[in-house]
Structure formats: structure tokens, C-alpha cells
Coordinates of C-alpha atoms in Angstrom, one line a residue:
Chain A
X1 CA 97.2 78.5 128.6
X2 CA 98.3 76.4 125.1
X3 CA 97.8 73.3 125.4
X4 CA 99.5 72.1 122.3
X5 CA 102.6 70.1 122.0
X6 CA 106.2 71.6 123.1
X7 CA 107.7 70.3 120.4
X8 CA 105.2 70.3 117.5
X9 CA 102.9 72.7 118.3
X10 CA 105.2 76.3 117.7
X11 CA 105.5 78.1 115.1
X12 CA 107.8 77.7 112.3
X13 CA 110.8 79.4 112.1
X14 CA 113.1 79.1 109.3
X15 CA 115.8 80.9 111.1
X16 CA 116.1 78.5 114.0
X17 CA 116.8 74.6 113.5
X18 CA 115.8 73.5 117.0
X19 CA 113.1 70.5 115.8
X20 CA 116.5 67.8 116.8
X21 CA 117.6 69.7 119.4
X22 CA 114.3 70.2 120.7
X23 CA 113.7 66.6 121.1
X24 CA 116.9 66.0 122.5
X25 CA 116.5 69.1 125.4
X26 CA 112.9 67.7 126.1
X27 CA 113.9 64.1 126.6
X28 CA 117.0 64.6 128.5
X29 CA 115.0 67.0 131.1
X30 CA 112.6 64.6 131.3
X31 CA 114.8 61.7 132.4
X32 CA 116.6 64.2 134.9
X33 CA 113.1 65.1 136.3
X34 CA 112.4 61.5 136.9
X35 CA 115.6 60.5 138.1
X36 CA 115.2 63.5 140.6
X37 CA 112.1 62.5 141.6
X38 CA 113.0 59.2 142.1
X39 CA 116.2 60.0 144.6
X40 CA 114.7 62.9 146.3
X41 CA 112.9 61.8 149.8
X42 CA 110.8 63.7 151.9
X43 CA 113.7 64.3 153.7
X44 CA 115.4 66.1 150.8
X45 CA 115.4 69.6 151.0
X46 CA 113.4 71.8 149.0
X47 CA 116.3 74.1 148.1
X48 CA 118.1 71.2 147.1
X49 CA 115.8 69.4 144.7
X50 CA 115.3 73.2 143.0
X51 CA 119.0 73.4 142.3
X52 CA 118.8 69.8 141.0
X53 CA 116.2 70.9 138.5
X54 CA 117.9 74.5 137.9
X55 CA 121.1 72.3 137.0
X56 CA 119.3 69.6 135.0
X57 CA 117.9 72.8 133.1
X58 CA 120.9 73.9 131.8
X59 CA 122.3 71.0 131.3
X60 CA 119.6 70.2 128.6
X61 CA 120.1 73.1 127.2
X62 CA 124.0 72.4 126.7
X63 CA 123.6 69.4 125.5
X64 CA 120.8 69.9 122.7
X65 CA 123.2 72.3 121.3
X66 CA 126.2 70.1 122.0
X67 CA 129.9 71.3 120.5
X68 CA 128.7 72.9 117.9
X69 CA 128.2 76.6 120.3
X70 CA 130.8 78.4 122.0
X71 CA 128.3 79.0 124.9
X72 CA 126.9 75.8 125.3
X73 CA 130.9 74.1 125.4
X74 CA 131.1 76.4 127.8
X75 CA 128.2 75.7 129.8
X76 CA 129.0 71.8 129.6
X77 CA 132.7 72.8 130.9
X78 CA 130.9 74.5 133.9
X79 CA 128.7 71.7 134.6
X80 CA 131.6 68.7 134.2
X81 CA 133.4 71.1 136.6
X82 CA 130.7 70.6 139.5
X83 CA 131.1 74.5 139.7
X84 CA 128.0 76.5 141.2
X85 CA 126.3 77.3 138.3
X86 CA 125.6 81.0 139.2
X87 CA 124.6 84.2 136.5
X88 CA 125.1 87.5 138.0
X89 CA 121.9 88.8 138.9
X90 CA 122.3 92.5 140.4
X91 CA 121.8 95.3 137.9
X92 CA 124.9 97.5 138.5
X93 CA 124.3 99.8 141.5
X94 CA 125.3 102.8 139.1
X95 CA 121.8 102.9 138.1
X96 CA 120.9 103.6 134.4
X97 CA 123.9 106.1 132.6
X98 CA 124.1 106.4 129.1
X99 CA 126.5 103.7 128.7
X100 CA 128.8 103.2 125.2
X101 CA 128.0 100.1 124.0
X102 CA 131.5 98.5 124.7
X103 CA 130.3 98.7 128.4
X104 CA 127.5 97.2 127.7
X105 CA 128.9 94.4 126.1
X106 CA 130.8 93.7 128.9
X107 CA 127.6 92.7 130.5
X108 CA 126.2 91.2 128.0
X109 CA 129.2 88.9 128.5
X110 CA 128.6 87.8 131.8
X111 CA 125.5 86.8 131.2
X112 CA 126.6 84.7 128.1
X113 CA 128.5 81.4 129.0
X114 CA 131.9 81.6 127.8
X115 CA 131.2 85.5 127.0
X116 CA 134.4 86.5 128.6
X117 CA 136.6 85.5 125.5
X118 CA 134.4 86.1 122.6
X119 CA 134.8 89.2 120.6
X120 CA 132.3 91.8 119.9
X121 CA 130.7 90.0 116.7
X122 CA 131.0 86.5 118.2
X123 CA 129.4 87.3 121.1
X124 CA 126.4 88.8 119.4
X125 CA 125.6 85.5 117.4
X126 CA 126.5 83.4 120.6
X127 CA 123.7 85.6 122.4
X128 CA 121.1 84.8 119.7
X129 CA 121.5 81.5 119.8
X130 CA 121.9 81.3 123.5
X131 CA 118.6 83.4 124.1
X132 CA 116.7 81.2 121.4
X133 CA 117.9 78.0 123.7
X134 CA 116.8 79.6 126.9
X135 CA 113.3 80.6 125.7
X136 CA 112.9 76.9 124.3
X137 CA 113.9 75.7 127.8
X138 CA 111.5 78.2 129.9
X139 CA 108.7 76.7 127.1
X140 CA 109.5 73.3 128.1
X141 CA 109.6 73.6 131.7
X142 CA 106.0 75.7 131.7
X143 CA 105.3 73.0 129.3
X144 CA 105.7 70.3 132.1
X145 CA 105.0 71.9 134.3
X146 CA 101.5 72.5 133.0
X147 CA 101.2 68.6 132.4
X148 CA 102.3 67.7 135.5
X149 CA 99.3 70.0 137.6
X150 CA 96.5 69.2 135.0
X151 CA 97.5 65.5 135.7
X152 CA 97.6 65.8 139.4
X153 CA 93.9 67.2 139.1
X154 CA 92.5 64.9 136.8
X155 CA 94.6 61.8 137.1
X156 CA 93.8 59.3 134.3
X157 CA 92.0 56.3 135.7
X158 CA 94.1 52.8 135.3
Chain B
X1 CA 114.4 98.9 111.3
X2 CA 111.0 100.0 109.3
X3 CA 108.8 99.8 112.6
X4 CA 109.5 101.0 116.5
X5 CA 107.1 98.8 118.7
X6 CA 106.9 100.5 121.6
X7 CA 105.6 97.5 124.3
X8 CA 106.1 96.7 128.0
X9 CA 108.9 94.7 127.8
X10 CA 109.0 90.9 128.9
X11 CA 105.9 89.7 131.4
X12 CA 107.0 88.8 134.6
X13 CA 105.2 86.0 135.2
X14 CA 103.5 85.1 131.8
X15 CA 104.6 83.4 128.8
X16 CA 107.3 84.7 126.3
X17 CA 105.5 85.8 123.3
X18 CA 107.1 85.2 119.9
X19 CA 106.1 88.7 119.1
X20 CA 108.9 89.5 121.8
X21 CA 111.5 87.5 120.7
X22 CA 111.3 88.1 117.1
X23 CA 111.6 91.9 117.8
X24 CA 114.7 90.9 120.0
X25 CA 116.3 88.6 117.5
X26 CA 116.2 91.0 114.6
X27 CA 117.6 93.9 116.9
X28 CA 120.3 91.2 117.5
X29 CA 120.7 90.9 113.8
X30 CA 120.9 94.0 112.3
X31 CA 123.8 95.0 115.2
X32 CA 125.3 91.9 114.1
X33 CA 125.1 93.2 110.2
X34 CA 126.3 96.6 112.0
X35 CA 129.0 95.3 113.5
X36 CA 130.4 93.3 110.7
X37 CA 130.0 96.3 107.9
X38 CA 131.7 99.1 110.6
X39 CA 128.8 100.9 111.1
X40 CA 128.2 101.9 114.2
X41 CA 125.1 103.5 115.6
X42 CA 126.3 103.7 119.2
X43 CA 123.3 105.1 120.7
X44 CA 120.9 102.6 119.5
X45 CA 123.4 99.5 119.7
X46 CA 123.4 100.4 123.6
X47 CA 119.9 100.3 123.5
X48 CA 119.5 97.2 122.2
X49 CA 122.5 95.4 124.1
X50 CA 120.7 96.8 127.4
X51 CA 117.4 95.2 126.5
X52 CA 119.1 92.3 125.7
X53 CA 120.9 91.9 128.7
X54 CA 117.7 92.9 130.3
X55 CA 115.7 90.2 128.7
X56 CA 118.4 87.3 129.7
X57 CA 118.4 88.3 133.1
X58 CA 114.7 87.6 133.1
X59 CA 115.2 84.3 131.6
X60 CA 117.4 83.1 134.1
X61 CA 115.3 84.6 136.4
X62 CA 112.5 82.4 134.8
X63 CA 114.3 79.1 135.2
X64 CA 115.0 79.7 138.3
X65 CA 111.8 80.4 139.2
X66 CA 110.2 77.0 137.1
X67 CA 113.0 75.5 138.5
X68 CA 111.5 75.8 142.3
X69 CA 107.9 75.2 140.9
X70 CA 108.6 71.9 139.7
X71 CA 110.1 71.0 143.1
X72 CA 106.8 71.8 144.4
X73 CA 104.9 70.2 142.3
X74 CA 107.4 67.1 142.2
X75 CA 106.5 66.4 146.2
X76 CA 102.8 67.3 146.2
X77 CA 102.1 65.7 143.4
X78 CA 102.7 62.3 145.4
X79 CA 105.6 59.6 143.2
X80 CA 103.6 57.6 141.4
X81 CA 101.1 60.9 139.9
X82 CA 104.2 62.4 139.2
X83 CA 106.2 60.4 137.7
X84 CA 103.0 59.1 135.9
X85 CA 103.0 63.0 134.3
X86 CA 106.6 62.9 133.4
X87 CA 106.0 59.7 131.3
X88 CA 103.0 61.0 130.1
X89 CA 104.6 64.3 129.0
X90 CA 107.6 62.3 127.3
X91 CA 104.7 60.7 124.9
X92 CA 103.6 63.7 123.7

């Protein structure tokens, strides 16, 4: 398991300007978490508290990248909305054809937020940026999550 | 593309390696530089739009899976260990 920071410790990479936004995503989850925490009682449900974090999740996500993405406007639209945030999640039923890759774009554009009215070449850098975000989120929530059990077994003393 | 990696694709359980997402990302560009200059490898560019639709799929399936994790962790860690952690992981 690394144990090094989530937001100093990864590797460099000129192509992505995250270190800001990084901050920004780590901080706001944070507060959520905590926030959460705080209002959730033992009579909460389990299922409830897990979409809470799920929610806070993206919403971290949307706003480190703020305005400046189509798919994280779109995400933020979702979330002001008080929508279900919901990804389709079945692989079509139709198996594995060889599709053209129009079809599969249309795919691709469901999973994207705001995928639906982005053509082909937008929706390809939208994606990049989108799955850069995600993995950045997955790294922060394993990050805390990490920090969160190794505390819990060796709590500091006051 | 100069080299063809062949790899199991993302762990289910384990962490994203960069290895994996840089492979990703420069598929991503080079259809991207396809796209833009009108050439159009179609059996490839499928490929790699089914891998990455693949590869967000398990991502969402990731947070979703964190996501129910923390709420775990969140009520057995007790309120004042956890949120102890949170802080903790905020200074860091």
C-alpha cells in the first residue's frame, strides 16, 4: 500500500495540471466526509450514508474542474438538479460485435457527463479529462480511506 | 503507436497503475490526432473507444464501491476516531 501523500506524493505529469485542483477536490471531500459523519446517526441507513459519499464524490470532482469542462458543468447541472446521479452500468445485452466506432461513441457518451451533445472530437478530449478526474478521485478516496483504518488501529494518543 | 502492451486490463480491486492510464491516455490522443487530421483507422479506434468505455465503467464502479467502504468505516470507526482521521488526513 503507498503511504505517501495524495497530493504530493504522484508522479509528475506535465500533461495534467491537477496540483490546484487536486487540493481543491481533496479539501472539499473532506469537509463533505465530515459533515456526513457528523449528521449521519446510528439510525441512518447504510445505503443512505453511501449515496451521500457517492454524491459528495462527484461533486468534488465537478467542482475541482469547475466551468472550465463541458463534463464537469454538466455534472454540477446534475447535482444542482437533485437528480439521481446514476451511470448506466449494463454492458449491452448484444454481447461483443464488431462495432464501428460511431456506435461505440455513442456509449462512450453515456458514460461521459454531458456526452450526449458533444461531437466526436469534443467528446474524446472531454473523456481524457474526465477519466484523469476520476482516477484522481478513486486515489483520494483509497487515500482516506487508508488513513482513516490505519488511524482506527493505531489511534494517536492525546 | 511504437509498442502493443498486451496486459490484463484494469485490477478489480487494486490500485490504478499509472502504467494503465498513460497507455489509455495516449490511445485517447492519437484518436484524438486521428480524428482531427481525417484519418480514420476504424478497427483500432473501436478498440480503443471499447477499452475506454470499459475502463470508465470500472471507475464508477470503483467509487461506488469506496463510496460504501467509507460508510463502513465512517460508523465503526466510532465519531470522534473518525473524524479525528478526516482532520488528520486534511493536514497531510
Amino acid at each position: 500500500m503507498e503511504s505517501k501523500s495524495f497530493t504530493t506524493g504522484n508522479r509528475d505529469n506535465p500533461n495534467t495540471d491537477l496540483h490546484g485542483s487536486k487540493n481543491m477536490m481533496a479539501s472539499h471531500f473532506l469537509r463533505a466526509l465530515f459533515r456526513i459523519q457528523q449528521t449521519s446517526t446510528s439510525s441512518s441507513s447504510f445505503a443512505g450514508r453511501s449515496r451521500r459519499i457517492r454524491r459528495a464524490a462527484y461533486a468534488s470532482m465537478a467542482y475541482s474542474a469547475g466551468a472550465r469542462r463541458a463534463w464537469s458543468r454538466a455534472l454540477l447541472r446534475k447535482l444542482r438538479s437533485r437528480a439521481r446521479l446514476r451511470f448506466p452500468r449494463r454492458l449491452s445485452r448484444t454481447a461483443r460485435p464488431q462495432r464501428r466506432d460511431m456506435d461505440q461513441a455513442q456509449v462512450l457518451r453515456k458514460l461521459v457527463p454531458g456526452g450526449p451533445s458533444m461531437d466526436y472530437c469534443k467528446l474524446l478530449e472531454e473523456t481524457a479529462d474526465y477519466i484523469r478526474c476520476l482516477t484522481t478521485q478513486v486515489r483520494l478516496m483509497q487515500t482516506v480511506m487508508d488513513s482513516i483504518s490505519s488511524y482506527a488501529h493505531h489511534p494517536m494518543i492525546p | 503507436m511504437s509498442s502493443r502492451r498486451s496486459r490484463s486490463r484494469q485490477s478489480s480491486s487494486g490500485r490504478i497503475t499509472d502504467q494503465q492510464i498513460d497507455d489509455l491516455m495516449s490511445k485517447l490522443q492519437s484518436l484524438l490526432h486521428e480524428a482531427r487530421h481525417g484519418s480514420h483507422d476504424r478497427a483500432s479506434a473501436a478498440k480503443v473507444l471499447q477499452d475506454t468505455c470499459s475502463y470508465i465503467r470500472s471507475l464508477h464502479r470503483e467509487v461506488d464501491d469506496l463510496s460504501e467502504r467509507l460508510s463502513e468505516l465512517l460508523d465503526a470507526a466510532g465519531a470522534s476516531s473518525a473524524q479525528a482521521a478526516i482532520i488528520r488526513s486534511l493536514l497531510m
